[in-house]
Short mmCIF file of C-alpha atoms in Angstrom, two decimals:
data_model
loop_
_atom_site.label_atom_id
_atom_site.label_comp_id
_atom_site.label_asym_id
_atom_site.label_seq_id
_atom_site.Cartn_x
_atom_site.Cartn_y
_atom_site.Cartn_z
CA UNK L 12 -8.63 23.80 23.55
CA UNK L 13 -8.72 24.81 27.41
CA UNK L 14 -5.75 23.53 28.76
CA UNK L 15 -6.19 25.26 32.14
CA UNK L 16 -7.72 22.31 34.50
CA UNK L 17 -4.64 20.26 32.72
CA UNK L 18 -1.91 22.91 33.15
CA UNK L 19 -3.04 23.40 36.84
CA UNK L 20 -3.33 20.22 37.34
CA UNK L 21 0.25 19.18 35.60
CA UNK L 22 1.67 21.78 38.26
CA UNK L 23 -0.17 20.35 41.30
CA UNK L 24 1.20 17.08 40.22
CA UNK L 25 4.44 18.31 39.38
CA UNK L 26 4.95 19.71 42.71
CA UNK L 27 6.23 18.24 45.64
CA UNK L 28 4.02 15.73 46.76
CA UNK L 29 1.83 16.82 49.77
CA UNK L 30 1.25 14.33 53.43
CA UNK L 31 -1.97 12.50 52.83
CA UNK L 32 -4.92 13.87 54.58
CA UNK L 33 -6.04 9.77 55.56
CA UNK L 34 -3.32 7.61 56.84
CA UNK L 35 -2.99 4.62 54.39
CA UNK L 36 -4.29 3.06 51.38
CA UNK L 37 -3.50 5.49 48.71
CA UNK L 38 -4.20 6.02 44.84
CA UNK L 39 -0.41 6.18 43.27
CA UNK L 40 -1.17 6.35 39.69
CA UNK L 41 -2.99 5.41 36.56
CA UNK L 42 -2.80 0.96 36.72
CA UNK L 43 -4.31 0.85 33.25
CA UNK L 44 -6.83 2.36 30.25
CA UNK L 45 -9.20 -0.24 29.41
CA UNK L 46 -11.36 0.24 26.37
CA UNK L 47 -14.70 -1.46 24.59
CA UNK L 48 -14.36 -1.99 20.82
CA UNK L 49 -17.13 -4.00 18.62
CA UNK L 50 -13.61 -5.52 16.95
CA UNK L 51 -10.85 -5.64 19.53
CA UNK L 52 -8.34 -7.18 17.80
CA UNK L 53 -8.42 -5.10 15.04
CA UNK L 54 -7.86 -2.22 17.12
CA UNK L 55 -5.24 -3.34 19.17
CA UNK L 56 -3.37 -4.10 15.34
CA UNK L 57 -3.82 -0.58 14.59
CA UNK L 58 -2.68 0.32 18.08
CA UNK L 59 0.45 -1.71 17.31
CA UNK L 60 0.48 -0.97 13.42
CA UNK L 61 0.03 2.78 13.75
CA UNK L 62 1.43 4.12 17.24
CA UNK L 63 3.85 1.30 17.58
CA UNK L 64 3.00 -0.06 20.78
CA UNK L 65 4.43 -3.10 21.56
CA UNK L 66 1.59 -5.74 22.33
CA UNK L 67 1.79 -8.54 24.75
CA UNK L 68 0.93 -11.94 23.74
CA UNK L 69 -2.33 -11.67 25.60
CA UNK L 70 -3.08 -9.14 23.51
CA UNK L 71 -2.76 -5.39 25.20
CA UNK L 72 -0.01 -3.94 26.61
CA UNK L 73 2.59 -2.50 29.15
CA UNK L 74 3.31 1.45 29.34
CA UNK L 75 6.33 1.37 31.67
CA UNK L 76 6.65 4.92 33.81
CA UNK L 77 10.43 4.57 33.79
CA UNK L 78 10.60 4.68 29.76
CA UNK L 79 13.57 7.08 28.60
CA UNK L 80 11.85 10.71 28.46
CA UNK L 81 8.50 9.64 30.47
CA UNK L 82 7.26 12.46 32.62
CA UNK L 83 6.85 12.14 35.85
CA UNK L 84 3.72 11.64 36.55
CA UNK L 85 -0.14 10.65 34.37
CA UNK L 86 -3.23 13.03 34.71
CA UNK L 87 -6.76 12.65 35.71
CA UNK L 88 -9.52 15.06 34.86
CA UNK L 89 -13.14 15.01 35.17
CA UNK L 90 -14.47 17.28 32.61
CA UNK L 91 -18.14 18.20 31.75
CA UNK L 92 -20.23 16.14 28.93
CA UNK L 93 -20.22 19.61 27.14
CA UNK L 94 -16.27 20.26 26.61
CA UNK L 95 -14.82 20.76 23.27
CA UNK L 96 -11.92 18.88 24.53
CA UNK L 97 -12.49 15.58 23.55
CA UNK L 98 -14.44 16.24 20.67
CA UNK L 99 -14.79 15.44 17.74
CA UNK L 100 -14.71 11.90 19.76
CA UNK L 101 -18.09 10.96 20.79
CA UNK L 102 -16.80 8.60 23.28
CA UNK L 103 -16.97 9.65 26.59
CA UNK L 104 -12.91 9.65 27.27
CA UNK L 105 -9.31 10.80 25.76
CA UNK L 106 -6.47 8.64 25.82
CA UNK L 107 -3.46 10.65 26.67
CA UNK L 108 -0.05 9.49 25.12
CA UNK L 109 3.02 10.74 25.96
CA UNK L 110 6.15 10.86 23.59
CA UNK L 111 10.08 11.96 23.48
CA UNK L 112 9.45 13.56 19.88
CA UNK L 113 6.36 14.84 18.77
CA UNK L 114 7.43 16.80 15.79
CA UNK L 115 9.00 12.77 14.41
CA UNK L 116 5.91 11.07 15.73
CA UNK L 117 3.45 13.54 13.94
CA UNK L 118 5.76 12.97 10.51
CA UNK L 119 5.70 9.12 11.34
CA UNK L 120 1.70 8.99 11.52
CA UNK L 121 1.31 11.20 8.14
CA UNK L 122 3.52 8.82 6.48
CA UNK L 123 0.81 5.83 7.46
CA UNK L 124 -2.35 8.32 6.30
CA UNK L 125 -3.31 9.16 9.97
CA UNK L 126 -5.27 12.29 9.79
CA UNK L 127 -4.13 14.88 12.50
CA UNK L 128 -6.84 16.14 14.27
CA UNK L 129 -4.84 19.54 15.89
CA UNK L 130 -0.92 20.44 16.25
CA UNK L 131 -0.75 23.50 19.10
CA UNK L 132 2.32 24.04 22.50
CA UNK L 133 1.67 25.85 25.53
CA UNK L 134 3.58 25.93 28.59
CA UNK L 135 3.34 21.98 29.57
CA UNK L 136 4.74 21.12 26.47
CA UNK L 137 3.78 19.87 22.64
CA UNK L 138 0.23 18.41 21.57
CA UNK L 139 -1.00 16.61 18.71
CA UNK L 140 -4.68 14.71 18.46
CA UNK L 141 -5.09 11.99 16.08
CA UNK L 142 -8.68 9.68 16.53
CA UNK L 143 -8.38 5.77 16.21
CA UNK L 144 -10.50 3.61 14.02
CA UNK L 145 -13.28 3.25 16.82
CA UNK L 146 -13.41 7.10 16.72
CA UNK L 147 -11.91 7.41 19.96
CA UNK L 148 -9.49 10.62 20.37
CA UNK L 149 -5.77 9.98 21.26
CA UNK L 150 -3.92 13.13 22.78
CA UNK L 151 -0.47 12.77 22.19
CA UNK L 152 2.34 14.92 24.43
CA UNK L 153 5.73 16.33 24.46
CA UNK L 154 6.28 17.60 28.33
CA UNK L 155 8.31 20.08 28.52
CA UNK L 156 11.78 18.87 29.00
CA UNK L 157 13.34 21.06 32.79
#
């Protein structure tokens, strides 16, 4: 895996923030991940079934950034069509999760029969990739605790 667009990024974003080059009107995070399925409530089950996310009665749900052990901050990356890093998804994006205890989480999916795609650490923190039923790949993170 390259992790070194996401580990320079992670310390860009972990930095102070900078003044804004345009007065006004500025992106301040990720509002949502929105994703196509040919069954969506199926998915959103597993979603809920396998990862435990809480859904909403209108079906999807809320990722609160103030969570006990959230980092700081979400990542954006624009990667070419030809990186390894999403594969072996063929859809064109990664959902990145982030959790307080990856080494639990990991033993919590093998209990339900997820397969685990990769386990590896570096210095932003723990990874594991798992791929839903739709095929799509779902990074899921440990940051490094400071």
């Amino acid at each position: 895996m390259k992790r070194v667009s996401l580990i320079a990024l992670a310390a860009v974003l972990l930095a102070p923030p900078a003044l804004a080059a345009e007065p006004g009107a500025h992106i301040t995070g990720i509002g949502g991940v929105f994703v196509t399925s040919q069954d969506p409530r199926a998915l959103a089950k597993w979603y809920h079934d396998v990862l435990g996310i809480a859904l909403e009665p209108w079906g999807g749900a809320i990722l609160r950034y103030d969570a006990p052990g959230h980092p700081p901050m979400a990542l954006w990356n624009a990667m070419p069509e030809n990186s390894d890093e999403i594969a072996p998804s063929h859809r064109d994006f990664m959902i990145n999760f982030a959790v307080d205890d990856l080494d639990a989480y990991v033993a919590r999916l093998k209990a339900k029969g997820v397969a685990i795609v990769k386990v590896e650490a570096d210095k932003t923190g723990k990874f594991a990739w798992i791929l839903d039923p739709d095929g799509t790949k779902i990074e899921l993170w440990q940051a490094v605790t400071q």
